[in-house]
Short mmCIF file of C-alpha atoms in Angstrom, two decimals:
data_model
loop_
_atom_site.label_atom_id
_atom_site.label_comp_id
_atom_site.label_asym_id
_atom_site.label_seq_id
_atom_site.Cartn_x
_atom_site.Cartn_y
_atom_site.Cartn_z
CA MET S 1 30.13 -3.61 5.60
CA SER S 2 28.13 -5.98 3.46
CA THR S 3 28.89 -6.64 -0.20
CA LEU S 4 25.45 -5.27 -1.05
CA TYR S 5 26.07 -1.99 0.76
CA ASN S 6 29.56 -1.66 -0.74
CA ARG S 7 28.04 -2.05 -4.21
CA TYR S 8 25.45 0.60 -3.34
CA LEU S 9 28.17 3.05 -2.23
CA GLN S 10 30.19 2.40 -5.38
CA LEU S 11 27.16 3.01 -7.60
CA LYS S 12 26.17 6.19 -5.76
CA GLN S 13 29.69 7.56 -6.23
CA GLU S 14 29.44 6.90 -9.97
CA LYS S 15 25.92 8.30 -10.41
CA CYS S 16 24.26 9.88 -7.41
CA ASP S 17 21.03 11.08 -9.08
CA VAL S 18 19.69 7.55 -9.57
CA TYR S 19 17.89 5.30 -7.09
CA TYR S 20 19.34 1.78 -6.96
CA LEU S 21 16.94 -1.10 -6.42
CA PHE S 22 18.56 -4.38 -5.33
CA LYS S 23 17.10 -7.87 -5.62
CA TYR S 24 17.34 -9.27 -2.09
CA GLY S 25 15.88 -12.77 -1.83
CA ILE S 26 12.18 -12.49 -2.65
CA PHE S 27 12.23 -8.70 -2.27
CA TYR S 28 13.52 -5.62 -4.01
CA ILE S 29 15.08 -3.11 -1.64
CA PHE S 30 16.48 0.40 -1.58
CA LEU S 31 19.34 1.16 0.81
CA ASP S 32 20.46 4.03 3.01
CA ASP S 33 19.66 7.50 1.60
CA ASP S 34 17.75 5.98 -1.32
CA ALA S 35 15.59 4.09 1.17
CA LYS S 36 14.95 7.23 3.21
CA ASP S 37 13.90 9.21 0.13
CA ILE S 38 11.71 6.46 -1.31
CA SER S 39 10.16 5.85 2.10
CA LYS S 40 9.12 9.50 2.33
CA LEU S 41 7.78 9.63 -1.22
CA PHE S 42 5.86 6.34 -1.23
CA ASN S 43 5.26 5.69 2.46
CA PHE S 44 7.41 2.55 2.55
CA LYS S 45 8.35 1.27 5.98
CA LEU S 46 12.04 1.68 6.88
CA THR S 47 13.75 -1.27 8.57
CA ASN S 48 17.35 -1.99 9.45
CA LEU S 49 19.62 -3.88 7.09
CA ASN S 50 22.20 -3.81 9.87
CA ALA S 51 23.04 -1.56 12.81
CA SER S 52 23.95 1.43 10.63
CA VAL S 53 22.05 0.99 7.34
CA VAL S 54 18.31 1.24 6.71
CA LYS S 55 16.35 -0.35 3.90
CA CYS S 56 12.86 -0.34 2.47
CA GLY S 57 11.32 -2.41 -0.25
CA PHE S 58 8.56 -4.58 -1.59
CA PRO S 59 7.96 -8.19 -2.71
CA ALA S 60 9.56 -9.14 -6.02
CA SER S 61 6.14 -10.19 -7.32
CA GLN S 62 5.08 -6.52 -7.19
CA LEU S 63 7.99 -5.16 -9.26
CA ASN S 64 5.97 -4.01 -12.29
CA LYS S 65 3.44 -2.25 -10.08
CA TYR S 66 6.10 -0.25 -8.24
CA LEU S 67 8.13 0.50 -11.36
CA ALA S 68 4.99 2.12 -12.77
CA TYR S 69 4.73 4.28 -9.62
CA PHE S 70 8.37 5.32 -9.88
CA ARG S 71 8.04 6.16 -13.59
CA GLY S 72 4.87 8.13 -12.87
CA SER S 73 6.81 10.20 -10.36
CA ASN S 74 9.76 10.68 -12.77
CA ILE S 75 12.08 8.78 -10.47
CA SER S 76 15.07 7.21 -12.19
CA VAL S 77 15.55 3.66 -10.90
CA LYS S 78 18.27 1.19 -11.83
CA ILE S 79 17.88 -2.48 -10.95
CA ILE S 80 20.64 -4.76 -9.71
CA GLU S 81 19.84 -8.50 -9.63
CA SER S 82 22.97 -9.46 -7.71
CA THR S 83 26.12 -7.78 -6.49
CA GLN S 84 27.92 -9.11 -9.60
CA SER S 85 25.23 -8.28 -12.17
CA PRO S 86 25.19 -5.22 -14.42
CA VAL S 87 23.07 -2.23 -13.51
CA LEU S 88 19.99 -2.04 -15.75
CA SER S 89 17.38 0.63 -16.28
CA ASP S 90 13.92 -0.40 -15.17
CA TYR S 91 12.72 -0.65 -18.79
CA THR S 92 15.68 -2.79 -19.88
CA TYR S 93 15.28 -5.04 -16.86
CA VAL S 94 11.59 -5.61 -17.61
CA TYR S 95 12.41 -6.24 -21.29
CA TYR S 96 14.93 -8.95 -20.38
CA LYS S 97 12.44 -10.55 -17.98
CA LYS S 98 9.78 -10.57 -20.70
CA CYS S 99 12.28 -12.20 -23.09
CA ASP S 100 13.09 -14.84 -20.49
CA ASN S 101 9.38 -15.56 -19.96
CA LEU S 102 8.77 -15.92 -23.70
CA ILE S 103 11.70 -18.32 -24.07
CA GLU S 104 10.50 -20.35 -21.07
CA ASN S 105 7.02 -20.59 -22.59
CA ILE S 106 8.45 -21.78 -25.90
CA ALA S 107 10.64 -24.35 -24.14
CA LYS S 108 7.59 -25.80 -22.35
CA ILE S 109 5.79 -26.60 -25.61
CA ASP S 110 5.59 -30.30 -26.41
CA PRO S 111 4.57 -30.41 -30.08
CA ASP S 112 3.84 -34.14 -29.88
CA THR S 113 0.92 -33.52 -27.51
CA LEU S 114 -0.74 -30.58 -29.28
CA SER S 115 -3.80 -30.92 -31.47
CA VAL S 116 -3.96 -28.82 -34.62
CA SER S 117 -6.17 -26.22 -32.93
CA GLU S 118 -3.94 -26.13 -29.82
CA ALA S 119 -0.87 -25.66 -32.04
CA PHE S 120 -2.62 -22.82 -33.89
CA ASN S 121 -3.67 -21.14 -30.64
CA THR S 122 -0.16 -21.53 -29.23
CA LEU S 123 1.36 -19.94 -32.33
CA GLN S 124 -1.12 -17.06 -32.15
CA LYS S 125 -0.28 -16.48 -28.49
CA LEU S 126 3.48 -16.56 -29.16
CA ALA S 127 3.07 -14.18 -32.10
CA ARG S 128 1.09 -11.76 -29.91
CA GLU S 129 3.67 -11.94 -27.10
CA SER S 130 6.52 -11.45 -29.59
CA THR S 131 4.81 -8.41 -31.10
CA GLU S 132 4.28 -6.91 -27.64
CA LEU S 133 7.92 -7.56 -26.84
CA MET S 134 9.08 -5.83 -30.02
CA GLU S 135 6.87 -2.82 -29.24
CA TYR S 136 8.29 -2.67 -25.73
CA ARG S 137 11.81 -2.84 -27.14
CA LYS S 138 11.10 0.09 -29.46
CA ALA S 139 9.87 2.10 -26.48
CA ILE S 140 13.13 1.64 -24.56
CA LYS S 141 15.41 2.70 -27.43
#
C-alpha cells in the first residue's frame, strides 16, 4: 500500500463523514470510496491509483472553483498537502494560501524602484488584500 492510501485509511477511521482531498503533484485527488462518491456527485472521471484503489480529481489551479462546488453541495472536505501535513478544513486551507500570497507579494516589493504614486497604489492594494483576508478569517471562525 502507498503512504498516501495508508494516510487516507487512517483519516477515514478517525472521521468517516468527511471527504479527504490530497495534493498529488499538480492535482488534488480523492481516493477509494471518497473518489467513488465524488465521481457520482460531480461526474468526475475515475482512474486507477494502483491495481486496487481508484482516484478522481482536478488540477490544483482549479481548487477554489471546486471548493465552491463542494460547499454549495454541503460536502465537508478536508485538504491534505502532503502525507506529513496536518488536515485542514477547506476554509482554513484557503486562508493560509491567501496569507502566503500576501506575504509573497510584500516580499517582491522593491521600495527603491517605486515612484511615489506606485508606492501609494501598492499600499492601497496591500490594505485592500489585508482587509479581505481579515474578513475571510472572521468567516472561518
